[in-house]
CSV table of C-alpha atoms in Angstrom, one decimal:
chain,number,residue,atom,x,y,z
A,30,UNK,CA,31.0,-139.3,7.9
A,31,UNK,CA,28.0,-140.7,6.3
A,32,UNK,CA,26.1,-139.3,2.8
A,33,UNK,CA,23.1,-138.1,3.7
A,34,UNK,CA,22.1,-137.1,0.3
A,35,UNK,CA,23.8,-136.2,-3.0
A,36,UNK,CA,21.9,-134.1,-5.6
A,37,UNK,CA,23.4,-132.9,-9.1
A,38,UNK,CA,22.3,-128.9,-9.1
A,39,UNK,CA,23.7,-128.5,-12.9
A,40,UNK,CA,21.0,-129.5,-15.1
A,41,UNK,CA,21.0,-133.0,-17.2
A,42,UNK,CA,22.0,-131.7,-20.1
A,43,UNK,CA,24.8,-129.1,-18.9
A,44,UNK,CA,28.4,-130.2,-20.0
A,45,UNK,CA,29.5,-129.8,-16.2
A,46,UNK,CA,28.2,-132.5,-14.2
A,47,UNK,CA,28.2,-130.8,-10.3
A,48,UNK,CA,26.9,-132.0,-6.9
A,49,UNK,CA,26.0,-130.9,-3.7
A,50,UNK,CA,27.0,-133.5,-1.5
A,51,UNK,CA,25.4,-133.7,2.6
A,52,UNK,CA,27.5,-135.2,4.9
A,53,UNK,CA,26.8,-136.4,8.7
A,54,UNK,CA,30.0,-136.4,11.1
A,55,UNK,CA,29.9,-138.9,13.6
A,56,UNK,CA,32.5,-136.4,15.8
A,57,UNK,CA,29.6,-134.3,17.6
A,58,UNK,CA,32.4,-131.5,18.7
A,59,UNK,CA,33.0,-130.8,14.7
A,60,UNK,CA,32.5,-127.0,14.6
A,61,UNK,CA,33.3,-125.2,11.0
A,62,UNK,CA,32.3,-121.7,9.7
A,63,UNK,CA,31.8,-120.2,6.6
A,64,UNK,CA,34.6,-119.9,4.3
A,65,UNK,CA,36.7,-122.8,6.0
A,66,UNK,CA,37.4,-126.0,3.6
A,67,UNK,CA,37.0,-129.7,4.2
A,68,UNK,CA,39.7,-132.3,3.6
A,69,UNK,CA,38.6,-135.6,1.9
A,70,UNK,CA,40.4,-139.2,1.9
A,71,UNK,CA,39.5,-141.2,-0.5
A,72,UNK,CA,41.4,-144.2,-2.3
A,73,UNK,CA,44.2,-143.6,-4.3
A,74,UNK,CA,45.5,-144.6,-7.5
A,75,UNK,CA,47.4,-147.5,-6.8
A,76,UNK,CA,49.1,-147.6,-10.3
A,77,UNK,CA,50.9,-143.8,-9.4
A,78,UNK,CA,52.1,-145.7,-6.0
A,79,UNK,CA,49.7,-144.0,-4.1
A,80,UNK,CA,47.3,-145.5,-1.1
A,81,UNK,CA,45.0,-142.4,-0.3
A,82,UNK,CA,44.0,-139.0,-2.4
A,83,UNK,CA,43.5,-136.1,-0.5
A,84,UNK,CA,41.6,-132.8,-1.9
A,85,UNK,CA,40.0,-129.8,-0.3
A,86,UNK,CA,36.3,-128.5,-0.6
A,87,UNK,CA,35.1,-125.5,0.3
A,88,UNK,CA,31.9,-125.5,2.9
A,89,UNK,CA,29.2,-124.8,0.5
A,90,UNK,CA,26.5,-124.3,3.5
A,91,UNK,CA,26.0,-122.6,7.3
A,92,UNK,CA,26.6,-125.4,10.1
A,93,UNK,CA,23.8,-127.4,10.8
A,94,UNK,CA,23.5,-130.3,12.9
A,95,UNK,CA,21.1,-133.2,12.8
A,96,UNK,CA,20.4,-135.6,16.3
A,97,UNK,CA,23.0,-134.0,17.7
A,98,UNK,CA,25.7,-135.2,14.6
A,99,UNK,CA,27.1,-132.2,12.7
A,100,UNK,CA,26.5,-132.1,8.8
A,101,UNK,CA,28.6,-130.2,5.9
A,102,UNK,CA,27.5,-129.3,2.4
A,103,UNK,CA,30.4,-129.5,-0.1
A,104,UNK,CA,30.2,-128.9,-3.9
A,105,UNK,CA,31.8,-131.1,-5.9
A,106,UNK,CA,32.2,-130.8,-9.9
A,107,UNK,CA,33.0,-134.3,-11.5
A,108,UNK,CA,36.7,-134.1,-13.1
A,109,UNK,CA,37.9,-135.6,-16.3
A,110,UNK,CA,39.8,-135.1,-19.2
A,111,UNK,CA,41.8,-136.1,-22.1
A,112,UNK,CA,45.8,-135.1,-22.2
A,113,UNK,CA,46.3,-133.2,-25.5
A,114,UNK,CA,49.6,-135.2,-26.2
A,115,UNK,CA,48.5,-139.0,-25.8
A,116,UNK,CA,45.0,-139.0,-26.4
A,117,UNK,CA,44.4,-140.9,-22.9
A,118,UNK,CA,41.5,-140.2,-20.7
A,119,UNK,CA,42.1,-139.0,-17.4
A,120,UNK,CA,39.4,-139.1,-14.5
A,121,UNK,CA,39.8,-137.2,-11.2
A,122,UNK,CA,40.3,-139.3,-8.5
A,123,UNK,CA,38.5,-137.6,-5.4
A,124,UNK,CA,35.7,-135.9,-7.7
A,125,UNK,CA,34.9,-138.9,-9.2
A,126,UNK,CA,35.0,-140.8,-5.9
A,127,UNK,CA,32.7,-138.9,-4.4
A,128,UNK,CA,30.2,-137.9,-7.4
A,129,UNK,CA,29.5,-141.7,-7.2
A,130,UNK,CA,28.8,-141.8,-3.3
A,131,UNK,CA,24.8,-142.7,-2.6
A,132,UNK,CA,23.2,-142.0,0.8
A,133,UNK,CA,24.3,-143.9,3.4
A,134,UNK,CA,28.0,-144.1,1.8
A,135,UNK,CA,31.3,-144.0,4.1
A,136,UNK,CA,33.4,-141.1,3.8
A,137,UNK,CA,36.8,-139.8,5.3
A,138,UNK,CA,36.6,-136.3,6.3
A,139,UNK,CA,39.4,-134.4,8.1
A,140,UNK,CA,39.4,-130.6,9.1
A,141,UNK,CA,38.3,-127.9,8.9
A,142,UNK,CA,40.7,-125.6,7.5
A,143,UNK,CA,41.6,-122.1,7.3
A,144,UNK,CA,38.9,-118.9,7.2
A,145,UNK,CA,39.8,-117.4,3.2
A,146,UNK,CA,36.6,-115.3,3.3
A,147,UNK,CA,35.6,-113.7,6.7
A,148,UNK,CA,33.0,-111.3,7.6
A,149,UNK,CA,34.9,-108.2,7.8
A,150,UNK,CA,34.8,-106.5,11.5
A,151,UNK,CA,33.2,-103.4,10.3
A,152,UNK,CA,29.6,-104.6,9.3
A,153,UNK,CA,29.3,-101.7,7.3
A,154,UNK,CA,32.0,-103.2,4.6
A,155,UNK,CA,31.5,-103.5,1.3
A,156,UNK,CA,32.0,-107.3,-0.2
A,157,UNK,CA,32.5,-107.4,-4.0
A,158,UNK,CA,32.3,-111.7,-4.4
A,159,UNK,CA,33.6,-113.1,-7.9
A,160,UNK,CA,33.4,-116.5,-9.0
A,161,UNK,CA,34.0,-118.9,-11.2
A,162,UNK,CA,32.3,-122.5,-11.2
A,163,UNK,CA,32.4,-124.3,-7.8
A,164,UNK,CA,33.7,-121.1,-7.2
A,165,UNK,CA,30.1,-119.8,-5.8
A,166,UNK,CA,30.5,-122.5,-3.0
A,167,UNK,CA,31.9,-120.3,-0.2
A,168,UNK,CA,30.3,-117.6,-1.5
A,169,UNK,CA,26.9,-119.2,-0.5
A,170,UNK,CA,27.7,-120.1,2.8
A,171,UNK,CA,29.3,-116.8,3.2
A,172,UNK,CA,26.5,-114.9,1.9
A,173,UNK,CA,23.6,-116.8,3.6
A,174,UNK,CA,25.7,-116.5,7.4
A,175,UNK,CA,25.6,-112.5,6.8
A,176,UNK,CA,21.9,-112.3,6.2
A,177,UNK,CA,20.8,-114.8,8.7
A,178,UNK,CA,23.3,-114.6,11.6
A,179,UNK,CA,24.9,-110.8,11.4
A,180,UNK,CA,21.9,-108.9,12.7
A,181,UNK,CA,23.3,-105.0,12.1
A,182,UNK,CA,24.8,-105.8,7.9
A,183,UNK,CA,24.5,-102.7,6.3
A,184,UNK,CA,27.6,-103.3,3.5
A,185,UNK,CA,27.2,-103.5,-0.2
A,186,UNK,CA,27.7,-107.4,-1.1
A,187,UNK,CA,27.8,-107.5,-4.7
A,188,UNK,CA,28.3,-110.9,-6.1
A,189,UNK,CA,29.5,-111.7,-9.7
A,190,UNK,CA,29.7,-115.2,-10.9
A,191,UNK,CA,30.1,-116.8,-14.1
A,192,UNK,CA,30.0,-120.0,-16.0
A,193,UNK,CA,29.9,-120.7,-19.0
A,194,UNK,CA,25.9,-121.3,-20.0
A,195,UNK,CA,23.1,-121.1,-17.6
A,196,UNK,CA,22.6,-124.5,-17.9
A,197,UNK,CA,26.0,-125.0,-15.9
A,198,UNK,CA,25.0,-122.0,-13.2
A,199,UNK,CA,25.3,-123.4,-9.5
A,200,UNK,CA,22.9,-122.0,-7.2
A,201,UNK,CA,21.3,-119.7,-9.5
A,202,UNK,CA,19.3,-121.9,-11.7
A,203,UNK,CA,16.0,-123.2,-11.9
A,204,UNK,CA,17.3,-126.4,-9.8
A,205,UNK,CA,18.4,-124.7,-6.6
A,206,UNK,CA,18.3,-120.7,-6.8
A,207,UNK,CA,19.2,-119.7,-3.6
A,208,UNK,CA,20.6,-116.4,-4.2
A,209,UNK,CA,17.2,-115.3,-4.7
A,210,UNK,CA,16.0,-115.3,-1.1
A,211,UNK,CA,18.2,-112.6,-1.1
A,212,UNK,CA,17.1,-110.1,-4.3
A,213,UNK,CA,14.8,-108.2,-1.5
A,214,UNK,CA,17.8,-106.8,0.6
A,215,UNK,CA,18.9,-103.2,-0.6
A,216,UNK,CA,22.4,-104.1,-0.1
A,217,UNK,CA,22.6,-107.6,-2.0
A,218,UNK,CA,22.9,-107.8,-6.2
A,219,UNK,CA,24.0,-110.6,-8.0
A,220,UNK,CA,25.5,-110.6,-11.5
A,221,UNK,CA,25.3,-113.6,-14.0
A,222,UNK,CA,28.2,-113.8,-16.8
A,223,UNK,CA,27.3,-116.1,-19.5
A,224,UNK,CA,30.0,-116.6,-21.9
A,225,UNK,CA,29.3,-117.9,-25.4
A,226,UNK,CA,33.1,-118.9,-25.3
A,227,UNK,CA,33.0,-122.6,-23.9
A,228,UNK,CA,36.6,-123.4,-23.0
A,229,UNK,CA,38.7,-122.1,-19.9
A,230,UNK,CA,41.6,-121.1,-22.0
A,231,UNK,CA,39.5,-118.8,-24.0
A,232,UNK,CA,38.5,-115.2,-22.9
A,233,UNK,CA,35.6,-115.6,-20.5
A,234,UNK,CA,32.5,-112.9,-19.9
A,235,UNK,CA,33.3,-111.8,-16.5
A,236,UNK,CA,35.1,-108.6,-17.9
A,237,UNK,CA,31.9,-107.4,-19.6
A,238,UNK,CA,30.0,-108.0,-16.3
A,239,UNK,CA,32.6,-106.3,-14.4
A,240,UNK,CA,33.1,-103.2,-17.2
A,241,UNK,CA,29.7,-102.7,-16.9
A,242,UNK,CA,29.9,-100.9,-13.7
A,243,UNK,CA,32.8,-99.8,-14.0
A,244,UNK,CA,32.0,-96.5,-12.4
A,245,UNK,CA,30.0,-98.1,-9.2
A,246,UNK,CA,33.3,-100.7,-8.5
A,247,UNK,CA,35.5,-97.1,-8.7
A,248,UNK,CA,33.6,-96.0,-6.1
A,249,UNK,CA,33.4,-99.2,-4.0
A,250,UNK,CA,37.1,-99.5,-4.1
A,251,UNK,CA,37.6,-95.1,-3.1
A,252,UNK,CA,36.2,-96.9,0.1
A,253,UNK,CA,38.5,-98.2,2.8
A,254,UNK,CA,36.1,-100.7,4.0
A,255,UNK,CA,35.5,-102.5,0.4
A,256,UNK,CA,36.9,-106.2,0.2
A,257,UNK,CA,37.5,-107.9,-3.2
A,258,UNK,CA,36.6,-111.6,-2.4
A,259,UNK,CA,38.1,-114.2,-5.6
A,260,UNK,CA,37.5,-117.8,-5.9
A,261,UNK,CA,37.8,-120.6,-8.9
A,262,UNK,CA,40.3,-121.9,-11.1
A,263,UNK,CA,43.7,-120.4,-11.8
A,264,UNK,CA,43.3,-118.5,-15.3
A,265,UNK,CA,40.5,-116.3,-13.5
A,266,UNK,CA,43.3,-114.5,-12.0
A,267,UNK,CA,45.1,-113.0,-15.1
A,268,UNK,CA,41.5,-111.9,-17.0
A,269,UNK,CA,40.5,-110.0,-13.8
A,270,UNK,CA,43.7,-108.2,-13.8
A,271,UNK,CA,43.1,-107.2,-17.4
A,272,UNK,CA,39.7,-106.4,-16.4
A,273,UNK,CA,40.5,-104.1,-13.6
A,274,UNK,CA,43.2,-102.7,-15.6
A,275,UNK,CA,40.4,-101.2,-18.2
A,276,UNK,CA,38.6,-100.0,-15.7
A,277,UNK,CA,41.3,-98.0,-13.7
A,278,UNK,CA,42.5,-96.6,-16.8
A,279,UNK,CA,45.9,-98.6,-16.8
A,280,UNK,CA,47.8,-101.6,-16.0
A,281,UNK,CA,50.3,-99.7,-13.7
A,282,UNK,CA,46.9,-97.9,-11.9
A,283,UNK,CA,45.6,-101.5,-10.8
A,284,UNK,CA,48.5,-102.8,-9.9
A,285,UNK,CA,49.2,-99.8,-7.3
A,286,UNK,CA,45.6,-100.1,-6.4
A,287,UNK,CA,45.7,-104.1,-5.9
A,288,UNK,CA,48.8,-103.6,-4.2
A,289,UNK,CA,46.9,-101.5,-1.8
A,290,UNK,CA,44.3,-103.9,-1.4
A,291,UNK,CA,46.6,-107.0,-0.6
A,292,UNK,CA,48.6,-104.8,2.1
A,293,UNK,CA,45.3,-104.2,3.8
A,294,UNK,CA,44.0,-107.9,3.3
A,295,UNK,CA,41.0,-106.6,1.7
A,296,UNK,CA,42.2,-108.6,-1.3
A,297,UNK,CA,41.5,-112.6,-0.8
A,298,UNK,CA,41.8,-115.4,-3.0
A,299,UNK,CA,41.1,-119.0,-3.0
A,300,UNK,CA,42.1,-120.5,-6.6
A,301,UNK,CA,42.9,-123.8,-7.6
């Protein structure tokens, strides 16, 4: 594949450096849909022994094809960081890799894979979406297939994402907004938590988001057609769990209820 363009959508002066990177196939039978993931190859680390990195990226956009060549949106965030023991930096090979990629660039692609998030069946389903960071990837392409391509939606699709400032907000900031398009459709709301708190090991401020309707997610999930859609980073996993604890009234009640959920796969989760 080639880079057809690759624009940072955090602002300049957010901590989290993050780009939406355009890709054009040069295999004209490459067909993806929303919710499947992308493998990159790029050059490894030669002093770990290793040739070629490989990493997954969610699609972050609907198909779209140009001259007949398919392209694919992915959202990459740019990785480092310093181990707490030895002081050394540490910089992540495939994010960096391709956060340095200009238009025209060579890439190795490989895929697609899997289909975490599907459209439910029953287009009257209700879609409760939570993310973290890149998180909100295929939950944009997910999102923007049900209003342009499902003609008969009438489900609830609530999305809740977080970060940790506005300034580090991924499609829902003053560089690319998308989700607005969307604010005029009685069965779409979006959430924004903003947490003061800056690290990942800290509490973060999707549980006040969350607690806040406590009473309208109770009566999503009495529903038997209302999904619970995850993605981000591992901690995520144990606040929401807390969260949805407080507002079933007790550990033991969520973890009945979850268990529900997960039996009928209306519980899905894509966390790295």
């Amino acid at each position: 594949a080639l880079v057809v363009s690759s624009q940072r959508i955090t602002a300049e002066s957010a901590r989290e450096e993050v780009r939406e990177i355009v890709l054009e196939v040069d295999h004209a039978d490459l067909a993806y849909q929303p919710g499947q993931s992308i493998g990159v190859i790029v050059p490894g680390d030669n002093e770990f022994g290793n040739t070629h990195h490989f990493r997954l990226y969610s699609v972050a956009d609907v198909a779209s094809s140009h001259a007949g060549r398919p392209r694919v949106s992915i959202c990459v965030r740019r990785c480092n960081y310093v181990d707490d023991y030895s002081g050394e930096a540490y910089h992540g090979v495939a994010s960096n890799f391709l956060c340095d990629l200009r238009q025209g660039d060579p890439v190795t692609i490989n895929g697609p894979f899997g289909i975490p998030f599907e459209v439910p069946a029953e287009h009257d389903a209700n879609l409760i979406l939570i993310g973290m960071g890149t998180g909100i990837a295929p939950f944009r392409a997910l999102v923007k297939h049900i209003y342009q391509d499902v003609e008969d939606w009438r489900g609830k699709v609530w999305l809740f994402y977080g970060a940790r400032s506005g300034l580090d907000l991924l499609y829902m900031n003053d560089e690319r907004d998308d989700f607005s398009q969307y604010y005029d459709k009685q069965t779409f709301a979006a959430f924004k938590a903003l947490s003061p708190r800056p690290h990942w090991d800290e509490p973060f401020a999707m549980d006040q988001a969350l607690e806040q309707r406590s009473t309208d997610i109770l009566t999503l999930l009495e529903k038997p057609r209302t999904y619970i859609y995850v993605a981000g980073r591992q901690p995520i996993l144990d606040g929401l769990d807390r969260s949805f604890a407080r507002i079933f009234g007790s550990a033991e009640a969520w973890a009945r209820r979850k268990a529900e959920l997960e039996a009928g796969q209306r519980w899905v989760e894509l966390i790295y």
